mmCIF file of C-alpha atoms in Angstrom:
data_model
loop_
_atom_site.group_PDB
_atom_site.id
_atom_site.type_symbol
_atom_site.label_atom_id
_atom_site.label_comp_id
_atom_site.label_asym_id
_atom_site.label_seq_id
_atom_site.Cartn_x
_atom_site.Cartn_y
_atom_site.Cartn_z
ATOM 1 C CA UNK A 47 22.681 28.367 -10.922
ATOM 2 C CA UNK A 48 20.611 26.067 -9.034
ATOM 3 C CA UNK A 49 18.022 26.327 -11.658
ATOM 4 C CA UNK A 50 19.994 25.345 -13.977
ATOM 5 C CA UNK A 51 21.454 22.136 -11.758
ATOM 6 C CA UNK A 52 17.969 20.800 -11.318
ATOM 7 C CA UNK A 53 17.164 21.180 -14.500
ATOM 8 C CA UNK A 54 20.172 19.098 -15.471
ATOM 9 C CA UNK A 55 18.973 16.391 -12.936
ATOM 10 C CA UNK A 56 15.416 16.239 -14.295
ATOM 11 C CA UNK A 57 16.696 15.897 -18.135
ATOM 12 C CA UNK A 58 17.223 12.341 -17.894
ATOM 13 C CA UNK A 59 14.158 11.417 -16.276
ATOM 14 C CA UNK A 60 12.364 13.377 -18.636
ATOM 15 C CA UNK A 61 14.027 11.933 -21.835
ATOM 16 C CA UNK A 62 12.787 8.908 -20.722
ATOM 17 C CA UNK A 63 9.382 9.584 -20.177
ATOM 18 C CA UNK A 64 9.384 11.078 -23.582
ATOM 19 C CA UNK A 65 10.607 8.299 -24.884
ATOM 20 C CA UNK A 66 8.585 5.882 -22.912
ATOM 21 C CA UNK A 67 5.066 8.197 -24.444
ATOM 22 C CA UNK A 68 6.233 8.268 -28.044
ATOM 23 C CA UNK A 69 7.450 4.342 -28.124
ATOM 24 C CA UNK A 70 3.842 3.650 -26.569
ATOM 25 C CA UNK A 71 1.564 5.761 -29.304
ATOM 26 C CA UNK A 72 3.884 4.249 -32.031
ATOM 27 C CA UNK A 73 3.351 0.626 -30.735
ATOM 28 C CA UNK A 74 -0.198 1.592 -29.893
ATOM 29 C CA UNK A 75 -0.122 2.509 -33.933
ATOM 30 C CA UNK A 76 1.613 -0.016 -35.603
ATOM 31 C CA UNK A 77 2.167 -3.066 -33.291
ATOM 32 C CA UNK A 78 5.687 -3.766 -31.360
ATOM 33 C CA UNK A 79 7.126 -5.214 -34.851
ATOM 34 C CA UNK A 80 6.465 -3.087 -37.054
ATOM 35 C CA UNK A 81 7.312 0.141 -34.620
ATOM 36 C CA UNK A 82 9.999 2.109 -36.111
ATOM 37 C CA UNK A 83 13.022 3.814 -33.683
ATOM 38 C CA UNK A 84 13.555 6.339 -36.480
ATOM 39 C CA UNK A 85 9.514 7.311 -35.786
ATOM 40 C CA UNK A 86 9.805 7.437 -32.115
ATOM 41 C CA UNK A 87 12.964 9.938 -32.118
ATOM 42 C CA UNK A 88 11.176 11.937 -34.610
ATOM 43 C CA UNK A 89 8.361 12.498 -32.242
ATOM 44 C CA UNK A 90 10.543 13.622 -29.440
ATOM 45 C CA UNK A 91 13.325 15.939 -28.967
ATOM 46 C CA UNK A 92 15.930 12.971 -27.969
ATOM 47 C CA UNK A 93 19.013 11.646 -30.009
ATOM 48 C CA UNK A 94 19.542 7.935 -30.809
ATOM 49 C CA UNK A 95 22.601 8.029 -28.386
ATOM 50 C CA UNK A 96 20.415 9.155 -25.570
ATOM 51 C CA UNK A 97 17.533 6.378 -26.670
ATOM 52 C CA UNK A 98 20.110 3.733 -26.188
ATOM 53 C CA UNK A 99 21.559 5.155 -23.170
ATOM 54 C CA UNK A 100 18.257 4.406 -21.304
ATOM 55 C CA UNK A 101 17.130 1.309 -23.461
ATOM 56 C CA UNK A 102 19.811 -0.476 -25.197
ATOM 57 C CA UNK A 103 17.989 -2.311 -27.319
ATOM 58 C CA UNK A 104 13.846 -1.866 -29.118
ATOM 59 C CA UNK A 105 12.931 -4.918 -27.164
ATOM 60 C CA UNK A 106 13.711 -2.986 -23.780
ATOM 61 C CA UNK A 107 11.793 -0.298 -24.584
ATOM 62 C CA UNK A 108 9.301 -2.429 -25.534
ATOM 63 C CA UNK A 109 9.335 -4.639 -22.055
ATOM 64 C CA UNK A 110 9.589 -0.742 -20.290
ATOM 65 C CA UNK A 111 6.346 0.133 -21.904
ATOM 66 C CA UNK A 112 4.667 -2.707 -20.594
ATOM 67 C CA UNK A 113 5.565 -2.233 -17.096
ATOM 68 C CA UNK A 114 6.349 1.669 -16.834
ATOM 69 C CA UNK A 115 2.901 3.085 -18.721
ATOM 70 C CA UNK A 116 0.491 0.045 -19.745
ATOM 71 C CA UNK A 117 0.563 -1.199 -16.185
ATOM 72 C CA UNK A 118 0.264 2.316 -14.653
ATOM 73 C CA UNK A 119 -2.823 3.125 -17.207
ATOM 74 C CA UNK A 120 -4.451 0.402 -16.424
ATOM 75 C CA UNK A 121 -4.200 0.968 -12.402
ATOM 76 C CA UNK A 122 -5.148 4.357 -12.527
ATOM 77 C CA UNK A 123 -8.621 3.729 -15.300
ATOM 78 C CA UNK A 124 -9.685 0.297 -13.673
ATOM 79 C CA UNK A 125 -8.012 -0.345 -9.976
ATOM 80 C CA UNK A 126 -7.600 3.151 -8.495
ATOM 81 C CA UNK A 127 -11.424 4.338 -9.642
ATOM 82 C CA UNK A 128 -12.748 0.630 -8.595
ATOM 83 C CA UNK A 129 -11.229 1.212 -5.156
ATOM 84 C CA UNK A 130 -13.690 4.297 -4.845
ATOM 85 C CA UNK A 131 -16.634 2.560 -4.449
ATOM 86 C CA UNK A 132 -17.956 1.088 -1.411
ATOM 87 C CA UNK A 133 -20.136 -1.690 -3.426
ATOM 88 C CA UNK A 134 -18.392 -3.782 -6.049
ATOM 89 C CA UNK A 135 -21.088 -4.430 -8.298
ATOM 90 C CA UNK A 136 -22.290 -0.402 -8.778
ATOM 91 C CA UNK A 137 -18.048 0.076 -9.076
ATOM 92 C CA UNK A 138 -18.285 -2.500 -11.750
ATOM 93 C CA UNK A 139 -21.318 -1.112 -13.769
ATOM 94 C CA UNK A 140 -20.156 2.095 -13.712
ATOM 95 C CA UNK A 141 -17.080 1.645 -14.682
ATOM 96 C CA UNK A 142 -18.230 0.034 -17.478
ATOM 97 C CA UNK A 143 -21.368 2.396 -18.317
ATOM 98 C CA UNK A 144 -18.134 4.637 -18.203
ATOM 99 C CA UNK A 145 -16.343 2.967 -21.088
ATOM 100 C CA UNK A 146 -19.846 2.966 -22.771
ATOM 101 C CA UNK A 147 -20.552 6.292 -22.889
ATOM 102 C CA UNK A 148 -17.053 7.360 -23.686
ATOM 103 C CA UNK A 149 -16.579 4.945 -26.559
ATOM 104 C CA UNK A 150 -15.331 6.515 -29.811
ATOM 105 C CA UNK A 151 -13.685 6.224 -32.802
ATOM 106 C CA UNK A 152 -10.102 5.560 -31.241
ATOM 107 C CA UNK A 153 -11.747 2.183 -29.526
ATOM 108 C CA UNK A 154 -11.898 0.617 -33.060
ATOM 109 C CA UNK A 155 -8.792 2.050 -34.393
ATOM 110 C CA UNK A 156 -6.349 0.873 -31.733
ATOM 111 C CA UNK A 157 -8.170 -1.633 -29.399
ATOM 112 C CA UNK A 158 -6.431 -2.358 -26.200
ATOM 113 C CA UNK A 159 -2.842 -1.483 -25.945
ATOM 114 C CA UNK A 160 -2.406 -4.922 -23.751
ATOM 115 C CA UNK A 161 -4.463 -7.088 -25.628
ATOM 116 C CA UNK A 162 -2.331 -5.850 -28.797
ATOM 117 C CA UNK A 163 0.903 -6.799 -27.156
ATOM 118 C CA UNK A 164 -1.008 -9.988 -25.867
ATOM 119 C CA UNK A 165 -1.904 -11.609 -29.079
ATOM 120 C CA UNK A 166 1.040 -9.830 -30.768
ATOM 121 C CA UNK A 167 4.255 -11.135 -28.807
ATOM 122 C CA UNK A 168 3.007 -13.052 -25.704
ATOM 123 C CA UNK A 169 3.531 -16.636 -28.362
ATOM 124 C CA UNK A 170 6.873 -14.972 -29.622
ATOM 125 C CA UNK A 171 8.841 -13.516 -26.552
ATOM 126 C CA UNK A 172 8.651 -15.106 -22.913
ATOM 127 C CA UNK A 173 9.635 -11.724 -21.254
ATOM 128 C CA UNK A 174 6.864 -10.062 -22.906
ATOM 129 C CA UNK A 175 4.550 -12.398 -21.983
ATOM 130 C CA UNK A 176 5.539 -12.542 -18.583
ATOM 131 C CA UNK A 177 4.758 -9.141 -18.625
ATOM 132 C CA UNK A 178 1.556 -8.426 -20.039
ATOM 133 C CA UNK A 179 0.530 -12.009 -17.649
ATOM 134 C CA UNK A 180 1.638 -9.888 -14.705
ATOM 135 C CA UNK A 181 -0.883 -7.063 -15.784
ATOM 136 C CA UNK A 182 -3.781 -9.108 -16.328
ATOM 137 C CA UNK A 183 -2.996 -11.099 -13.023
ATOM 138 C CA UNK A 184 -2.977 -7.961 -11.184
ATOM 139 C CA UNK A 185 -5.871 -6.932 -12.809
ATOM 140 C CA UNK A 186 -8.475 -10.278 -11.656
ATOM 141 C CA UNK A 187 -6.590 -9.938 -7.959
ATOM 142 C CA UNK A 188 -7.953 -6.404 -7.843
ATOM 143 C CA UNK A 189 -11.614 -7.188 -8.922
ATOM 144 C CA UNK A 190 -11.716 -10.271 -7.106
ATOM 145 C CA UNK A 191 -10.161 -8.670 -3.811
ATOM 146 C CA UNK A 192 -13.224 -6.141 -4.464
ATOM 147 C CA UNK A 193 -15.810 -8.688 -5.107
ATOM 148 C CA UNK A 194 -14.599 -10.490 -1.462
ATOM 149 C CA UNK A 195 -15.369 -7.445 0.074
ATOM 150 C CA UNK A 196 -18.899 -7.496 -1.216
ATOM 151 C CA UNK A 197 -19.293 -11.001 0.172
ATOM 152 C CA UNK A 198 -18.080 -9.497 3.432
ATOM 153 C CA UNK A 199 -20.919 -6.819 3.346
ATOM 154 C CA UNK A 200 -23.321 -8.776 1.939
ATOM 155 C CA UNK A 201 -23.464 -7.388 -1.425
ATOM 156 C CA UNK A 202 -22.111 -9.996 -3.887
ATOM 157 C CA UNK A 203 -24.050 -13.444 -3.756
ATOM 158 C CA UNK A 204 -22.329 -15.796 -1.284
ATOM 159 C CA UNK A 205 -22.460 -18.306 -3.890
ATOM 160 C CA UNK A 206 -20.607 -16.714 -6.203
ATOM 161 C CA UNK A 207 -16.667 -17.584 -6.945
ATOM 162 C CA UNK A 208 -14.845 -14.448 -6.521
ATOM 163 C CA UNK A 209 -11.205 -15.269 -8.803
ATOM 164 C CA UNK A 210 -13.496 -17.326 -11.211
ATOM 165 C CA UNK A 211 -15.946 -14.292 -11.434
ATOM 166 C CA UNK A 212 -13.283 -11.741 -11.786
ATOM 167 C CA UNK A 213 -11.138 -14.003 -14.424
ATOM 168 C CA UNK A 214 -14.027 -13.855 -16.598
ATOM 169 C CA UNK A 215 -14.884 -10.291 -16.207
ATOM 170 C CA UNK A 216 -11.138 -9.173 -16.743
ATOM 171 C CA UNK A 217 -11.762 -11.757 -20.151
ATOM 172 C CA UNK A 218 -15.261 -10.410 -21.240
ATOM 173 C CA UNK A 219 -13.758 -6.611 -20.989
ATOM 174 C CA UNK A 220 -10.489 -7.600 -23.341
ATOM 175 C CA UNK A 221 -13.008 -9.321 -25.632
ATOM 176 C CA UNK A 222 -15.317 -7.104 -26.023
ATOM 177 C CA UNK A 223 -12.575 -4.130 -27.185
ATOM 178 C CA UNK A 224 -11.396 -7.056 -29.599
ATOM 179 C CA UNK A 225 -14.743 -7.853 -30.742
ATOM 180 C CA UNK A 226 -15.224 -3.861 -31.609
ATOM 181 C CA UNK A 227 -12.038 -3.494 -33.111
ATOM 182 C CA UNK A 228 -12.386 -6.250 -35.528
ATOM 183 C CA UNK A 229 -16.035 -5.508 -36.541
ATOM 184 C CA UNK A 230 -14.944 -1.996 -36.921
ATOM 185 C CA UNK A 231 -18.021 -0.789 -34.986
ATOM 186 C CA UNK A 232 -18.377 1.180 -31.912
ATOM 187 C CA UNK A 233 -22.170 -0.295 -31.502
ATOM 188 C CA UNK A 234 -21.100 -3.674 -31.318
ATOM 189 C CA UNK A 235 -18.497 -3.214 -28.395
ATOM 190 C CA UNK A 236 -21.286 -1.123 -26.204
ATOM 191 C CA UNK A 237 -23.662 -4.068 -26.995
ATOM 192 C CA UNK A 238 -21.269 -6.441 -25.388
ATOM 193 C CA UNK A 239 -20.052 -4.136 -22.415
ATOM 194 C CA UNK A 240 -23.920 -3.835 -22.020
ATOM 195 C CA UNK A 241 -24.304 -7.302 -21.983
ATOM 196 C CA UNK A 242 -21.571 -7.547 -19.404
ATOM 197 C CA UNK A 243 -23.611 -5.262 -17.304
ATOM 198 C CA UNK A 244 -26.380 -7.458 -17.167
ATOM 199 C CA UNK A 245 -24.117 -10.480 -15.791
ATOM 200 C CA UNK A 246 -22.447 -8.061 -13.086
ATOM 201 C CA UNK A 247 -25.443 -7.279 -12.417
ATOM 202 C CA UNK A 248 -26.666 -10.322 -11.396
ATOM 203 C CA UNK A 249 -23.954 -11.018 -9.136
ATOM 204 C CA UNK A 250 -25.700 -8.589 -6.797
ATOM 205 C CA UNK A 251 -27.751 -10.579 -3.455
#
């Protein structure tokens, strides 16, 4: 019986996780516009009453993808694995020569889930864009709160503007999967994460 209660009290939680994953591949597949319901509910187990018992309409699921699984992605591939390095510019570089090595055919395919929703509905939809801003805002804070603390050790040049810095890092990283997607080639986005390499490296005192 009380196996049975909890898994009663889990059900809704997990319908909308499901729902949350299968919205986010279909958007990640065919863009927030074109993303079809009837697609979504076929990849999961959940009836249409249940999808608009946690999202009443596409364009809340689409705002709850933004903040319940982009943002979350993003912290735990770029802020929680940047916080594990003691020097900034190594965190950086590897983090990068991480994205490098790992680059494959799904980079070119599907680009960046938030740079999709970016150039897709931030000119079209004022909650979305308010959204995806909040990402990328969190996103410079956390590189440029990293980049202080290399001032602070003596690491990162004193010169050096950390929010400017980490603005056009944040920038160079969205381009560079945008660049890659639209030449179709994996070579050309490691040639310009490589490049960005070069400038992080010379950050370094």
């Amino acid at each position: 019986m009380m196996n049975m209660i909890q898994r009663k009290t889990r059900n809704p939680e997990q319908t909308r996780n499901d729902l949350l994953d299968a919205a986010y591949h279909e958007i990640l597949e065919s863009g927030f516009q074109a993303a079809s319901l009837e697609r979504i509910l076929a990849n999961t187990s959940v009836s249409k009453g249940a999808l608009y018992h946690h999202f009443g309409t596409k364009r809340d699921l689409g705002l709850a993808v933004i903040e319940e699984v982009i943002g979350p992605q993003l912290e735990e591939r770029w802020f929680t694995m940047l916080a594990q390095h003691d020097n900034p510019i190594s965190g950086l570089y590897n983090l990068i020569a991480e994205k490098i090595s790992h680059a494959d055919e799904s980079v070119i395919r599907y680009g960046c889930p938030l740079n999709n929703l970016i150039q897709e509905m931030s000119p079209l939809d004022e909650s979305f864009r308010q959204g995806l801003q909040k990402i990328i805002e969190r996103w410079v804070e956390v590189v440029a709160e990293a980049l202080k603390e290399g001032q602070s050790a003596g690491q990162v040049r004193p010169d050096s503007n950390p929010e400017d810095i980490a603005l056009y890092i944040v920038a160079s990283i969205e381009g560079c999967v945008g660049l890659g997607k639209n030449a179709q080639s994996i070579n050309a986005y490691q040639r310009c994460l490589r490049q960005l390499q070069v400038y992080i490296q010379s950050l370094a005192v």
